[in-house]
Amino acid sequence: MSSPEIRPAAAADLPFITEIYEHAVRYGTATFELIPPDLAEMTRRFAVLTDGGFPYLVASLEGRVIGYAYAGAYRPRPAYRFTVENSVYLQPAIHRRGIGRQLLQELIAECEARGYRQMIAVIGDSANAGSIGVHTKCGFQMIGTHPDVGFKFGRWLDTVLMQHDLGTGATTAP
Ligand SMILES: CC(C)(COP(=O)(O)OP(=O)(O)OC[C@H]1O[C@@H](n2cnc3c(N)ncnc32)[C@H](O)[C@@H]1OP(=O)(O)O)[C@@H](O)C(=O)NCCC(=O)NCCS
């Protein structure tokens, strides 16, 4: 397989992104959404993030989007403004080929360039070895587990929190 291009997402990528996320909602436990959002809702979410100045990236191969990653506000209260939460999703057929890592590394760089200081991953399902693995490989520290906070596909699900310093982290004022 040739290398994918990692680039900022555009509105024309949203049908691909919607399809990738739909699969994750319907069949996966990484997201706690139960009903896949449609293209209009994904477009609305994309606009909120990009209007807010957050990075939204895609991995594209031969003109087709095969994965995406974005950062958004961790929490709305203003003292959290230097902390972002990240998301990364790939088409199932191309897992474990280093593309998740490429997307996440580029997302970290984009957030550092924008002056953010902490990135938090809220990983659905403590059995999500792929997500825990890619975050570990990108230098995230394990913070801990919230046990049994979700219920999907007839079972209770944990969330796993991981965190990465961005730029100078907490060693300097923003
Ligand atoms: C999580 C996800 C983005 C990872 O992307 P990926 O391209 O498959 O991962 P990579 O190939 O970049 O893997 C990087 C490293 O992570 C670890 N890793 C990845 N998948 C793993 C798995 N299934 N089990 C254990 N470790 C894994 C490995 O250390 C790997 O490095 P290596 O292949 O050199 O050993 C992808 O699996 C995915 O889209 N999963 C479904 C959605 C999801 O869980 N998203 C995260 C939401 S928080």
mmCIF file of C-alpha atoms in Angstrom, residues 67-129:
data_model
loop_
_atom_site.group_PDB
_atom_site.id
_atom_site.type_symbol
_atom_site.label_atom_id
_atom_site.label_comp_id
_atom_site.label_asym_id
_atom_site.label_seq_id
_atom_site.Cartn_x
_atom_site.Cartn_y
_atom_site.Cartn_z
ATOM 1 C CA GLY A 67 -9.365 7.921 8.283
ATOM 2 C CA TYR A 68 -9.716 11.145 10.207
ATOM 3 C CA ALA A 69 -8.719 12.780 13.478
ATOM 4 C CA TYR A 70 -9.732 15.973 15.186
ATOM 5 C CA ALA A 71 -9.368 17.858 18.433
ATOM 6 C CA GLY A 72 -12.097 19.757 20.241
ATOM 7 C CA ALA A 73 -12.704 21.479 23.548
ATOM 8 C CA TYR A 74 -12.217 19.088 26.469
ATOM 9 C CA ARG A 75 -14.854 20.872 28.571
ATOM 10 C CA PRO A 76 -16.708 24.144 27.988
ATOM 11 C CA ARG A 77 -15.744 26.034 31.178
ATOM 12 C CA PRO A 78 -13.119 28.643 30.274
ATOM 13 C CA ALA A 79 -10.286 27.540 32.558
ATOM 14 C CA TYR A 80 -10.101 24.360 30.423
ATOM 15 C CA ARG A 81 -9.296 26.424 27.319
ATOM 16 C CA PHE A 82 -5.739 25.107 26.865
ATOM 17 C CA THR A 83 -6.850 21.451 27.020
ATOM 18 C CA VAL A 84 -8.241 19.510 24.066
ATOM 19 C CA GLU A 85 -9.855 16.106 23.663
ATOM 20 C CA ASN A 86 -8.882 14.087 20.600
ATOM 21 C CA SER A 87 -10.654 11.578 18.361
ATOM 22 C CA VAL A 88 -9.249 9.289 15.655
ATOM 23 C CA TYR A 89 -11.124 6.807 13.442
ATOM 24 C CA LEU A 90 -10.054 4.660 10.503
ATOM 25 C CA GLN A 91 -11.815 2.434 8.024
ATOM 26 C CA PRO A 92 -11.698 -1.061 9.554
ATOM 27 C CA ALA A 93 -9.914 -2.567 6.555
ATOM 28 C CA ILE A 94 -6.783 -0.487 7.091
ATOM 29 C CA HIS A 95 -6.161 -0.926 10.811
ATOM 30 C CA ARG A 96 -2.650 -1.683 12.090
ATOM 31 C CA ARG A 97 -0.721 -0.142 9.212
ATOM 32 C CA GLY A 98 0.561 2.903 11.093
ATOM 33 C CA ILE A 99 -2.081 5.312 9.774
ATOM 34 C CA GLY A 100 -3.705 5.938 13.165
ATOM 35 C CA ARG A 101 -0.290 6.827 14.540
ATOM 36 C CA GLN A 102 0.436 9.198 11.624
ATOM 37 C CA LEU A 103 -2.899 10.984 12.096
ATOM 38 C CA LEU A 104 -2.447 11.293 15.857
ATOM 39 C CA GLN A 105 1.145 12.548 15.603
ATOM 40 C CA GLU A 106 0.090 15.216 13.101
ATOM 41 C CA LEU A 107 -2.881 16.177 15.301
ATOM 42 C CA ILE A 108 -0.548 16.605 18.290
ATOM 43 C CA ALA A 109 1.742 18.849 16.194
ATOM 44 C CA GLU A 110 -1.227 20.944 14.996
ATOM 45 C CA CYS A 111 -2.483 21.402 18.579
ATOM 46 C CA GLU A 112 0.990 22.369 19.791
ATOM 47 C CA ALA A 113 1.235 24.951 17.000
ATOM 48 C CA ARG A 114 -2.073 26.437 18.213
ATOM 49 C CA GLY A 115 -0.787 26.788 21.789
ATOM 50 C CA TYR A 116 -2.769 24.034 23.506
ATOM 51 C CA ARG A 117 -1.008 22.419 26.509
ATOM 52 C CA GLN A 118 -2.771 19.132 27.231
ATOM 53 C CA MET A 119 -4.478 16.514 25.069
ATOM 54 C CA ILE A 120 -6.880 14.025 26.638
ATOM 55 C CA ALA A 121 -8.123 10.805 25.079
ATOM 56 C CA VAL A 122 -11.363 9.448 26.515
ATOM 57 C CA ILE A 123 -11.243 5.916 25.126
ATOM 58 C CA GLY A 124 -14.445 3.942 25.003
ATOM 59 C CA ASP A 125 -14.024 0.387 26.336
ATOM 60 C CA SER A 126 -10.998 -0.827 28.293
ATOM 61 C CA ALA A 127 -10.866 -3.750 25.803
ATOM 62 C CA ASN A 128 -10.056 -1.286 22.963
ATOM 63 C CA ALA A 129 -6.454 -2.475 22.522
#
